[in-house]
mmCIF file of C-alpha atoms in Angstrom:
data_model
loop_
_atom_site.group_PDB
_atom_site.id
_atom_site.type_symbol
_atom_site.label_atom_id
_atom_site.label_comp_id
_atom_site.label_asym_id
_atom_site.label_seq_id
_atom_site.Cartn_x
_atom_site.Cartn_y
_atom_site.Cartn_z
ATOM 1 C CA MET V 1 74.917 -84.431 -149.051
ATOM 2 C CA ARG V 2 74.995 -87.915 -149.366
ATOM 3 C CA ASN V 3 78.152 -87.382 -146.837
ATOM 4 C CA GLY V 4 76.819 -85.596 -144.890
ATOM 5 C CA ARG V 5 73.628 -87.814 -144.104
ATOM 6 C CA SER V 6 75.691 -90.827 -143.935
ATOM 7 C CA GLU V 7 77.547 -89.250 -140.859
ATOM 8 C CA HIS V 8 74.237 -88.197 -139.296
ATOM 9 C CA ALA V 9 73.562 -91.466 -139.126
ATOM 10 C CA VAL V 10 76.406 -93.206 -137.900
ATOM 11 C CA ARG V 11 76.545 -90.348 -134.971
ATOM 12 C CA ARG V 12 72.753 -91.355 -134.385
ATOM 13 C CA ALA V 13 73.692 -95.052 -134.336
ATOM 14 C CA ILE V 14 76.700 -94.152 -131.786
ATOM 15 C CA ARG V 15 74.445 -92.438 -129.506
ATOM 16 C CA ALA V 16 71.562 -94.822 -129.635
ATOM 17 C CA ALA V 17 74.348 -97.673 -129.102
ATOM 18 C CA ARG V 18 75.615 -95.265 -126.016
ATOM 19 C CA LEU V 19 72.302 -94.866 -124.423
ATOM 20 C CA ASP V 20 71.526 -99.151 -124.729
ATOM 21 C CA LEU V 21 75.125 -99.621 -123.148
ATOM 22 C CA SER V 22 74.077 -97.051 -120.464
ATOM 23 C CA ALA V 23 70.735 -98.561 -119.581
ATOM 24 C CA ALA V 24 72.294 -101.998 -119.824
ATOM 25 C CA ALA V 25 74.663 -101.093 -117.037
ATOM 26 C CA GLY V 26 72.226 -99.051 -115.091
ATOM 27 C CA SER V 27 70.132 -102.330 -115.110
ATOM 28 C CA LEU V 28 73.013 -104.575 -114.017
ATOM 29 C CA ARG V 29 74.029 -101.844 -110.995
ATOM 30 C CA ARG V 30 70.598 -102.154 -109.868
ATOM 31 C CA ALA V 31 70.514 -105.908 -110.350
ATOM 32 C CA CYS V 32 73.872 -105.558 -107.681
ATOM 33 C CA ALA V 33 72.505 -102.942 -105.502
ATOM 34 C CA GLY V 34 69.391 -105.130 -104.058
ATOM 35 C CA PRO V 35 66.151 -106.875 -104.493
ATOM 36 C CA GLY V 36 64.519 -105.898 -107.578
ATOM 37 C CA ARG V 37 63.239 -106.591 -110.826
ATOM 38 C CA GLU V 38 66.666 -106.252 -112.561
ATOM 39 C CA ARG V 39 68.002 -108.848 -109.949
ATOM 40 C CA ASP V 40 65.032 -111.192 -110.550
ATOM 41 C CA LEU V 41 65.574 -111.332 -114.513
ATOM 42 C CA THR V 42 69.284 -111.858 -114.022
ATOM 43 C CA ALA V 43 68.434 -114.802 -111.610
ATOM 44 C CA GLN V 44 66.210 -116.299 -114.017
ATOM 45 C CA ALA V 45 68.584 -116.026 -117.159
ATOM 46 C CA LEU V 46 70.928 -117.822 -115.039
ATOM 47 C CA LYS V 47 68.783 -120.460 -113.928
ATOM 48 C CA ALA V 48 67.836 -121.074 -117.666
ATOM 49 C CA ALA V 49 71.279 -121.484 -118.630
ATOM 50 C CA LEU V 50 72.008 -123.607 -115.414
ATOM 51 C CA ALA V 51 69.161 -125.967 -116.590
ATOM 52 C CA ALA V 52 70.248 -125.975 -120.492
ATOM 53 C CA TRP V 53 73.696 -126.690 -119.339
ATOM 54 C CA LEU V 54 72.935 -129.631 -116.920
ATOM 55 C CA THR V 55 70.242 -131.144 -119.417
ATOM 56 C CA TRP V 56 73.334 -131.050 -122.008
ATOM 57 C CA MET V 57 75.779 -132.151 -120.031
ATOM 58 C CA ILE V 58 73.645 -135.385 -118.804
ATOM 59 C CA ALA V 59 71.847 -136.174 -122.125
ATOM 60 C CA GLY V 60 74.523 -135.163 -124.567
ATOM 61 C CA TRP V 61 78.026 -135.171 -123.614
ATOM 62 C CA TRP V 62 77.596 -138.103 -120.745
ATOM 63 C CA LEU V 63 74.949 -140.351 -122.162
ATOM 64 C CA HIS V 64 75.173 -139.236 -125.809
ATOM 65 C CA THR V 65 71.589 -139.539 -126.558
ATOM 66 C CA PRO V 66 69.861 -139.307 -130.071
ATOM 67 C CA VAL V 67 68.354 -136.191 -130.466
ATOM 68 C CA ALA V 68 69.787 -134.656 -126.995
ATOM 69 C CA PHE V 69 69.263 -131.062 -128.243
ATOM 70 C CA VAL V 70 65.446 -131.444 -127.528
ATOM 71 C CA ALA V 71 66.299 -131.388 -123.710
ATOM 72 C CA PRO V 72 67.973 -127.904 -123.179
ATOM 73 C CA TRP V 73 65.661 -126.466 -125.704
ATOM 74 C CA VAL V 74 62.597 -127.702 -123.141
ATOM 75 C CA ALA V 75 64.691 -127.275 -119.956
ATOM 76 C CA VAL V 76 65.286 -123.354 -120.933
ATOM 77 C CA VAL V 77 61.652 -122.528 -122.193
ATOM 78 C CA LEU V 78 60.324 -124.115 -118.874
ATOM 79 C CA VAL V 79 62.283 -121.852 -116.592
ATOM 80 C CA GLU V 80 58.935 -119.751 -115.940
ATOM 81 C CA SER V 81 58.037 -116.688 -114.248
ATOM 82 C CA THR V 82 56.774 -118.978 -111.372
ATOM 83 C CA VAL V 83 56.773 -122.170 -110.407
ATOM 84 C CA TYR V 84 53.402 -122.904 -110.829
ATOM 85 C CA ARG V 85 53.685 -121.841 -114.021
ATOM 86 C CA SER V 86 56.177 -124.135 -114.958
ATOM 87 C CA LEU V 87 54.444 -127.163 -114.035
ATOM 88 C CA ALA V 88 51.296 -126.144 -115.406
ATOM 89 C CA HIS V 89 53.376 -124.835 -118.865
ATOM 90 C CA GLY V 90 55.434 -128.255 -118.461
ATOM 91 C CA LEU V 91 52.370 -130.255 -118.473
ATOM 92 C CA GLN V 92 50.765 -128.642 -121.421
ATOM 93 C CA GLN V 93 54.437 -128.727 -123.558
ATOM 94 C CA LEU V 94 54.797 -132.260 -122.634
ATOM 95 C CA GLY V 95 51.319 -132.989 -123.797
ATOM 96 C CA ALA V 96 51.562 -130.833 -127.342
ATOM 97 C CA LEU V 97 55.111 -132.345 -127.899
ATOM 98 C CA THR V 98 53.911 -135.840 -127.616
ATOM 99 C CA ALA V 99 50.946 -135.459 -129.765
ATOM 100 C CA GLY V 100 52.759 -133.778 -132.473
ATOM 101 C CA THR V 101 55.426 -136.310 -132.528
ATOM 102 C CA VAL V 102 53.484 -139.436 -132.476
ATOM 103 C CA THR V 103 50.966 -137.746 -135.693
ATOM 104 C CA ALA V 104 54.024 -137.259 -137.480
ATOM 105 C CA THR V 105 55.691 -140.466 -136.814
ATOM 106 C CA ALA V 106 52.504 -142.380 -137.899
ATOM 107 C CA VAL V 107 51.646 -140.400 -140.924
ATOM 108 C CA GLY V 108 55.611 -140.440 -141.717
ATOM 109 C CA LEU V 109 56.027 -144.226 -141.519
ATOM 110 C CA VAL V 110 52.821 -144.581 -143.790
ATOM 111 C CA LEU V 111 53.951 -141.842 -146.101
ATOM 112 C CA HIS V 112 56.960 -142.183 -147.440
ATOM 113 C CA SER V 113 57.030 -138.739 -148.906
ATOM 114 C CA THR V 114 58.278 -135.835 -146.174
ATOM 115 C CA ALA V 115 56.278 -133.220 -148.576
ATOM 116 C CA VAL V 116 53.156 -135.194 -148.445
ATOM 117 C CA ALA V 117 53.460 -136.051 -144.954
ATOM 118 C CA MET V 118 53.861 -132.425 -143.927
ATOM 119 C CA ALA V 119 50.976 -131.517 -145.887
ATOM 120 C CA VAL V 120 48.783 -133.706 -143.730
ATOM 121 C CA VAL V 121 50.528 -133.257 -140.520
ATOM 122 C CA LEU V 122 51.016 -129.489 -140.192
ATOM 123 C CA PRO V 123 47.110 -128.502 -140.450
ATOM 124 C CA LEU V 124 46.161 -130.979 -137.664
ATOM 125 C CA GLY V 125 49.248 -130.042 -135.620
ATOM 126 C CA LEU V 126 48.300 -126.527 -135.981
ATOM 127 C CA LEU V 127 44.467 -127.228 -135.478
ATOM 128 C CA LEU V 128 45.485 -129.073 -132.369
ATOM 129 C CA GLY V 129 47.874 -125.804 -131.327
ATOM 130 C CA HIS V 130 44.360 -123.681 -130.871
ATOM 131 C CA TRP V 131 43.039 -126.456 -128.206
ATOM 132 C CA ARG V 132 41.928 -124.802 -124.875
ATOM 133 C CA ARG V 133 43.584 -127.607 -122.631
ATOM 134 C CA LEU V 134 47.182 -126.719 -124.196
ATOM 135 C CA GLY V 135 46.734 -123.123 -123.740
ATOM 136 C CA ASN V 136 49.604 -120.905 -125.070
ATOM 137 C CA GLN V 137 51.784 -124.226 -125.708
ATOM 138 C CA GLY V 138 49.685 -125.701 -128.307
ATOM 139 C CA ILE V 139 52.415 -124.431 -130.949
ATOM 140 C CA TYR V 140 54.544 -127.084 -129.653
ATOM 141 C CA ALA V 141 52.566 -130.086 -131.314
ATOM 142 C CA ALA V 142 53.458 -128.352 -134.830
ATOM 143 C CA THR V 143 57.117 -127.647 -133.652
ATOM 144 C CA GLY V 144 57.333 -131.416 -132.645
ATOM 145 C CA ALA V 145 55.915 -132.629 -135.794
ATOM 146 C CA LEU V 146 58.491 -130.604 -137.439
ATOM 147 C CA PHE V 147 61.314 -132.033 -135.911
ATOM 148 C CA VAL V 148 60.459 -135.611 -136.597
ATOM 149 C CA LEU V 149 59.671 -135.172 -140.304
ATOM 150 C CA THR V 150 62.704 -132.541 -141.006
ATOM 151 C CA ASP V 151 65.482 -134.698 -139.278
ATOM 152 C CA GLY V 152 66.363 -137.557 -141.440
ATOM 153 C CA ALA V 153 64.296 -140.801 -141.636
ATOM 154 C CA VAL V 154 61.201 -141.332 -139.509
ATOM 155 C CA THR V 155 61.697 -144.046 -137.012
ATOM 156 C CA VAL V 156 60.230 -144.924 -133.538
ATOM 157 C CA THR V 157 63.120 -145.285 -132.020
ATOM 158 C CA THR V 158 64.369 -141.853 -132.738
ATOM 159 C CA SER V 159 60.586 -140.215 -131.761
ATOM 160 C CA ALA V 160 61.039 -142.251 -128.480
ATOM 161 C CA PHE V 161 64.053 -140.751 -127.741
ATOM 162 C CA ARG V 162 62.780 -137.520 -128.661
ATOM 163 C CA ILE V 163 59.830 -137.787 -125.961
ATOM 164 C CA ALA V 164 61.985 -138.761 -123.559
ATOM 165 C CA ALA V 165 64.486 -135.937 -124.263
ATOM 166 C CA ALA V 166 61.748 -133.840 -123.843
ATOM 167 C CA LEU V 167 60.651 -135.219 -120.622
ATOM 168 C CA PHE V 168 63.867 -135.116 -118.698
ATOM 169 C CA GLY V 169 64.263 -131.578 -120.178
ATOM 170 C CA ALA V 170 61.292 -130.508 -118.388
ATOM 171 C CA GLY V 171 61.812 -132.445 -115.505
ATOM 172 C CA VAL V 172 65.260 -130.035 -115.155
ATOM 173 C CA GLY V 173 64.040 -127.000 -115.992
ATOM 174 C CA ILE V 174 61.199 -127.321 -113.583
ATOM 175 C CA ALA V 175 63.338 -128.919 -110.842
ATOM 176 C CA VAL V 176 65.957 -125.933 -111.461
ATOM 177 C CA ASN V 177 63.309 -123.337 -111.519
ATOM 178 C CA ALA V 178 61.139 -124.992 -107.867
ATOM 179 C CA LEU V 179 64.799 -125.637 -106.199
ATOM 180 C CA VAL V 180 67.300 -122.999 -107.195
ATOM 181 C CA ARG V 181 65.911 -119.154 -105.891
ATOM 182 C CA PRO V 182 62.265 -120.072 -107.079
ATOM 183 C CA PRO V 183 60.630 -116.591 -108.387
ATOM 184 C CA LEU V 184 58.566 -114.693 -105.458
ATOM 185 C CA TYR V 185 56.943 -111.174 -106.154
ATOM 186 C CA LEU V 186 55.307 -110.404 -102.894
ATOM 187 C CA ARG V 187 57.607 -107.370 -102.995
ATOM 188 C CA ASP V 188 56.531 -105.930 -106.393
ATOM 189 C CA THR V 189 53.040 -106.171 -105.204
ATOM 190 C CA ARG V 190 53.471 -104.106 -102.255
ATOM 191 C CA ALA V 191 55.402 -101.318 -104.335
ATOM 192 C CA VAL V 192 52.569 -101.415 -107.037
ATOM 193 C CA LEU V 193 49.804 -101.307 -104.407
ATOM 194 C CA ARG V 194 51.737 -98.356 -102.491
ATOM 195 C CA ASP V 195 52.984 -96.587 -106.027
ATOM 196 C CA ALA V 196 48.971 -96.544 -106.830
ATOM 197 C CA THR V 197 47.769 -95.017 -103.270
ATOM 198 C CA GLU V 198 50.443 -92.193 -103.394
ATOM 199 C CA GLU V 199 49.409 -91.208 -106.990
ATOM 200 C CA THR V 200 45.536 -90.893 -105.948
ATOM 201 C CA HIS V 201 47.010 -89.173 -102.561
ATOM 202 C CA ASP V 202 49.161 -86.234 -104.806
ATOM 203 C CA ILE V 203 46.513 -85.851 -107.325
ATOM 204 C CA LEU V 204 44.019 -85.473 -104.194
ATOM 205 C CA HIS V 205 46.186 -83.011 -102.696
ATOM 206 C CA ALA V 206 47.010 -81.022 -105.666
ATOM 207 C CA VAL V 207 43.050 -80.819 -106.414
ATOM 208 C CA ALA V 208 42.736 -79.455 -102.942
ATOM 209 C CA ASP V 209 45.453 -77.033 -103.151
ATOM 210 C CA GLY V 210 44.176 -75.446 -106.309
ATOM 211 C CA LEU V 211 40.825 -75.054 -104.942
ATOM 212 C CA ALA V 212 41.998 -73.690 -101.223
ATOM 213 C CA SER V 213 43.927 -71.202 -103.309
ATOM 214 C CA GLY V 214 41.292 -70.245 -105.475
ATOM 215 C CA ARG V 215 43.176 -71.567 -108.776
ATOM 216 C CA TRP V 216 40.188 -72.313 -111.271
ATOM 217 C CA ASP V 217 42.865 -72.836 -114.383
ATOM 218 C CA ALA V 218 41.456 -74.929 -117.181
ATOM 219 C CA GLU V 219 44.886 -76.060 -118.156
ATOM 220 C CA GLU V 220 45.626 -77.540 -114.613
ATOM 221 C CA ALA V 221 42.716 -78.955 -114.087
ATOM 222 C CA GLY V 222 42.941 -80.874 -117.640
ATOM 223 C CA THR V 223 46.277 -82.396 -116.157
ATOM 224 C CA TRP V 224 44.640 -83.276 -112.639
ATOM 225 C CA HIS V 225 41.955 -84.737 -115.058
ATOM 226 C CA GLU V 226 44.270 -86.624 -117.402
ATOM 227 C CA ARG V 227 46.168 -88.167 -114.060
ATOM 228 C CA ALA V 228 43.357 -88.937 -112.578
ATOM 229 C CA LEU V 229 42.148 -91.329 -115.856
ATOM 230 C CA ARG V 230 45.780 -92.842 -115.699
ATOM 231 C CA LEU V 231 45.051 -94.158 -112.252
ATOM 232 C CA HIS V 232 42.633 -97.064 -113.945
ATOM 233 C CA ARG V 233 45.459 -98.324 -115.439
ATOM 234 C CA ARG V 234 47.546 -98.231 -111.942
ATOM 235 C CA VAL V 235 44.585 -100.219 -110.223
ATOM 236 C CA ASP V 236 44.602 -102.733 -112.944
ATOM 237 C CA GLU V 237 48.777 -103.166 -112.414
ATOM 238 C CA ALA V 238 48.034 -103.684 -109.044
ATOM 239 C CA ARG V 239 45.207 -106.069 -109.277
ATOM 240 C CA ALA V 240 47.463 -108.096 -111.884
ATOM 241 C CA SER V 241 50.409 -107.776 -109.479
ATOM 242 C CA VAL V 242 48.238 -109.321 -106.719
ATOM 243 C CA GLU V 243 47.465 -112.220 -108.814
ATOM 244 C CA TRP V 244 50.760 -112.654 -110.203
ATOM 245 C CA SER V 245 51.962 -113.269 -106.497
ATOM 246 C CA ARG V 246 49.195 -115.754 -105.570
ATOM 247 C CA GLU V 247 50.545 -117.964 -108.344
ATOM 248 C CA SER V 248 54.290 -117.317 -107.664
ATOM 249 C CA LEU V 249 53.466 -118.820 -104.287
ATOM 250 C CA ARG V 250 51.848 -121.735 -105.369
ATOM 251 C CA GLY V 251 54.270 -124.703 -105.377
ATOM 252 C CA ASN V 252 57.278 -122.441 -103.928
ATOM 253 C CA MET V 253 59.679 -124.126 -101.704
ATOM 254 C CA ARG V 254 60.504 -120.179 -100.350
ATOM 255 C CA ARG V 255 56.856 -119.486 -99.151
ATOM 256 C CA ARG V 256 57.712 -120.556 -95.751
ATOM 257 C CA GLY V 257 60.174 -117.898 -95.145
ATOM 258 C CA ALA V 258 58.192 -115.249 -97.184
ATOM 259 C CA VAL V 259 55.655 -112.893 -96.435
ATOM 260 C CA PRO V 260 52.227 -114.512 -96.418
ATOM 261 C CA ALA V 261 50.260 -114.578 -99.311
ATOM 262 C CA PRO V 262 48.535 -111.783 -100.497
ATOM 263 C CA GLY V 263 45.092 -112.092 -98.191
ATOM 264 C CA LYS V 264 41.777 -110.239 -97.747
ATOM 265 C CA GLY V 265 43.848 -107.203 -97.077
ATOM 266 C CA TYR V 266 45.084 -106.713 -100.377
ATOM 267 C CA ASP V 267 41.534 -107.641 -101.788
ATOM 268 C CA ASP V 268 40.082 -104.826 -99.754
ATOM 269 C CA ALA V 269 43.224 -102.421 -100.533
ATOM 270 C CA LEU V 270 42.197 -102.876 -104.354
ATOM 271 C CA ALA V 271 38.660 -102.319 -103.837
ATOM 272 C CA VAL V 272 39.500 -99.058 -101.894
ATOM 273 C CA LEU V 273 41.846 -98.032 -104.581
ATOM 274 C CA ASP V 274 39.194 -98.844 -107.497
ATOM 275 C CA TYR V 275 36.441 -96.421 -105.537
ATOM 276 C CA ALA V 276 39.360 -94.077 -105.249
ATOM 277 C CA ALA V 277 39.894 -94.009 -109.110
ATOM 278 C CA VAL V 278 36.755 -93.680 -110.010
ATOM 279 C CA HIS V 279 36.100 -90.759 -107.082
ATOM 280 C CA THR V 280 39.150 -88.668 -108.414
ATOM 281 C CA ALA V 281 38.289 -88.853 -111.894
ATOM 282 C CA GLY V 282 34.804 -87.429 -110.985
ATOM 283 C CA VAL V 283 36.329 -84.849 -108.979
ATOM 284 C CA THR V 284 38.494 -83.697 -111.503
ATOM 285 C CA ARG V 285 36.154 -84.002 -114.451
ATOM 286 C CA THR V 286 33.701 -82.028 -112.259
ATOM 287 C CA VAL V 287 36.336 -79.233 -111.826
ATOM 288 C CA LEU V 288 37.507 -79.377 -115.413
ATOM 289 C CA GLU V 289 33.872 -78.535 -116.517
ATOM 290 C CA VAL V 290 33.563 -75.520 -114.110
ATOM 291 C CA THR V 291 36.640 -74.111 -115.329
ATOM 292 C CA ALA V 292 35.771 -74.666 -119.196
ATOM 293 C CA GLU V 293 35.537 -71.006 -120.501
ATOM 294 C CA ASP V 294 32.330 -72.023 -122.572
ATOM 295 C CA ARG V 295 30.460 -72.728 -119.516
ATOM 296 C CA ALA V 296 28.748 -69.684 -118.051
ATOM 297 C CA VAL V 297 28.329 -71.456 -114.643
ATOM 298 C CA PRO V 298 29.635 -69.625 -111.375
ATOM 299 C CA ARG V 299 32.532 -71.398 -109.334
ATOM 300 C CA PRO V 300 31.571 -72.632 -106.012
ATOM 301 C CA HIS V 301 31.741 -70.103 -103.258
ATOM 302 C CA PRO V 302 35.394 -69.535 -101.892
ATOM 303 C CA GLU V 303 34.481 -71.085 -98.259
ATOM 304 C CA LEU V 304 32.631 -73.722 -99.902
ATOM 305 C CA ALA V 305 35.583 -74.419 -102.319
ATOM 306 C CA LEU V 306 37.794 -74.257 -99.147
ATOM 307 C CA SER V 307 35.336 -76.754 -97.526
ATOM 308 C CA TYR V 308 35.861 -79.479 -100.180
ATOM 309 C CA ALA V 309 39.461 -78.838 -100.427
ATOM 310 C CA ARG V 310 39.968 -79.981 -96.723
ATOM 311 C CA PHE V 311 37.394 -82.927 -97.292
ATOM 312 C CA LEU V 312 39.851 -83.891 -100.101
ATOM 313 C CA CYS V 313 43.370 -83.659 -98.212
ATOM 314 C CA ARG V 314 41.801 -85.515 -95.290
ATOM 315 C CA THR V 315 40.599 -88.123 -97.926
ATOM 316 C CA ALA V 316 43.826 -88.515 -99.272
ATOM 317 C CA ARG V 317 45.379 -88.901 -95.588
ATOM 318 C CA ALA V 318 43.040 -91.406 -94.854
ATOM 319 C CA LEU V 319 43.569 -93.344 -97.794
ATOM 320 C CA ARG V 320 47.540 -93.229 -97.440
ATOM 321 C CA LEU V 321 46.720 -94.508 -94.056
ATOM 322 C CA TYR V 322 44.493 -97.149 -95.333
ATOM 323 C CA SER V 323 47.060 -98.725 -97.540
ATOM 324 C CA HIS V 324 49.611 -98.710 -94.771
ATOM 325 C CA SER V 325 47.326 -100.178 -92.417
ATOM 326 C CA ARG V 326 46.751 -103.289 -94.335
ATOM 327 C CA PHE V 327 50.454 -104.191 -94.173
ATOM 328 C CA ASP V 328 51.321 -102.477 -90.700
ATOM 329 C CA ALA V 329 48.921 -102.430 -88.019
ATOM 330 C CA ALA V 330 50.538 -99.543 -86.155
ATOM 331 C CA HIS V 331 48.547 -97.369 -88.455
ATOM 332 C CA GLU V 332 45.427 -98.668 -87.445
ATOM 333 C CA ASP V 333 44.479 -96.459 -84.619
ATOM 334 C CA GLU V 334 45.568 -93.359 -86.949
ATOM 335 C CA LEU V 335 43.360 -94.607 -89.434
ATOM 336 C CA ARG V 336 40.427 -94.920 -87.267
ATOM 337 C CA ALA V 337 41.154 -90.882 -85.878
ATOM 338 C CA GLU V 338 41.565 -89.956 -89.726
ATOM 339 C CA VAL V 339 38.203 -91.837 -90.906
ATOM 340 C CA THR V 340 36.067 -90.408 -87.857
ATOM 341 C CA GLY V 341 37.554 -86.448 -88.571
ATOM 342 C CA LEU V 342 36.285 -87.727 -92.530
ATOM 343 C CA ARG V 343 32.952 -88.176 -91.265
ATOM 344 C CA ASP V 344 32.546 -85.265 -89.539
ATOM 345 C CA ASN V 345 34.138 -83.217 -92.370
ATOM 346 C CA LEU V 346 31.643 -84.884 -94.571
ATOM 347 C CA ASP V 347 28.465 -84.164 -92.517
ATOM 348 C CA THR V 348 29.871 -80.127 -92.609
ATOM 349 C CA LEU V 349 30.139 -80.598 -96.222
ATOM 350 C CA ARG V 350 26.715 -81.426 -96.866
ATOM 351 C CA GLN V 351 25.263 -78.654 -94.926
ATOM 352 C CA GLU V 352 27.466 -76.438 -96.680
ATOM 353 C CA LEU V 353 26.458 -77.673 -99.711
ATOM 354 C CA ALA V 354 22.916 -77.728 -98.973
ATOM 355 C CA ARG V 355 22.763 -74.122 -98.104
ATOM 356 C CA SER V 356 24.816 -72.978 -101.002
ATOM 357 C CA THR V 357 22.912 -74.511 -103.564
ATOM 358 C CA THR V 358 20.541 -72.376 -105.667
ATOM 359 C CA ASP V 359 17.613 -73.105 -108.266
ATOM 360 C CA HIS V 360 20.151 -73.033 -111.109
ATOM 361 C CA PRO V 361 20.278 -76.436 -112.575
ATOM 362 C CA ASP V 362 23.960 -76.047 -113.723
ATOM 363 C CA ASP V 363 24.629 -75.350 -109.938
ATOM 364 C CA VAL V 364 22.240 -78.097 -108.642
ATOM 365 C CA ALA V 365 24.624 -80.475 -111.132
ATOM 366 C CA THR V 366 27.929 -79.423 -109.850
ATOM 367 C CA TYR V 367 27.383 -79.597 -106.361
ATOM 368 C CA GLY V 368 25.257 -82.323 -106.743
ATOM 369 C CA THR V 369 28.418 -84.407 -108.606
ATOM 370 C CA LEU V 370 30.957 -83.094 -105.920
ATOM 371 C CA LEU V 371 28.755 -84.112 -102.969
ATOM 372 C CA ALA V 372 28.181 -87.720 -104.538
ATOM 373 C CA GLN V 373 31.566 -88.518 -105.196
ATOM 374 C CA ALA V 374 32.332 -87.296 -101.742
ATOM 375 C CA ASN V 375 29.880 -89.452 -100.548
ATOM 376 C CA ARG V 376 30.969 -92.548 -102.522
ATOM 377 C CA LEU V 377 34.404 -92.642 -101.614
ATOM 378 C CA ALA V 378 33.860 -91.942 -97.846
ATOM 379 C CA ASP V 379 31.210 -94.461 -97.404
ATOM 380 C CA GLN V 380 33.644 -96.945 -99.082
ATOM 381 C CA LEU V 381 36.395 -96.091 -96.594
ATOM 382 C CA LEU V 382 34.071 -96.166 -93.685
ATOM 383 C CA ALA V 383 32.731 -99.821 -94.793
ATOM 384 C CA SER V 384 36.458 -100.853 -94.952
ATOM 385 C CA THR V 385 37.528 -99.584 -91.480
ATOM 386 C CA ALA V 386 34.430 -100.953 -89.691
#
């Protein structure tokens, strides 16, 4: 019995290892095939290795500097995801390391016991690590203090070499990140925005197809609503990607030959996507409520459902064209024509909803919600294309 469990565990471990190797091979193929996240990660890893090698060859092999290991260590951690982040974190890290090193050196020279010095310095270093101006680099204050107190005798000369090595490593790490294929994320930003728009388009089309064909299935409506709720996460990812792209251009020498920085068009697209996510969640929630078995609300008349389905289809097309028009002026005329049709479709929908509404409170609530969601998204699209 025990042998059987052991064999099963071995097979499971082998299968997991094969999956990991397959995933790694797939990432390597994608990195070689063309631009993408895998290639960016590979480039950053190679740059970090280059920065560490350069600093060690100069500080350790050529100059034989004391505590030379500090230089490649700092260089590696400062090959950041953006040039701006390398600069900002470099200054913060140097400030924290210097503060921790100076404090530990002063206390270590006064107190000749390493244990007592650590008891005094480490709380100060850890408290300093929470200083807002040091950001997430504050922990290096305590790290710098530990290097001083645990690396033999405490001397001013060694501490000065340690600070100089950190400064040299930071300079090399920042220089390598800024001069050797500095990272840009414009391609990823467009992809995230378009993915979010396409998902919104697909959900609206799915709901429209269901309404047009008379399908009022609660399970299917629940699936639509779950997808719509996840749209907010997509919009948040798109917003973070836009901010990331803007940061990647700060201090970046590749920006001259790159696509222009994300401008107002990106912000407008995010605003419309935000409205679309809210609108889509509202529509799917209303459809889900109508399909609930425990509600005695009559479903909308087939002609009204068909009219609303046409509005959703036109809205989905307008959203897709709007997203494309932010990056390609060739779609502007087509977008204007689609938005004009959307306005006409909305007027027709208003009239049909007014004629279909009864005095039943649930009818009023259902039709009112559908019309309100339609009005909000249409108004946002009309305002954005004005």
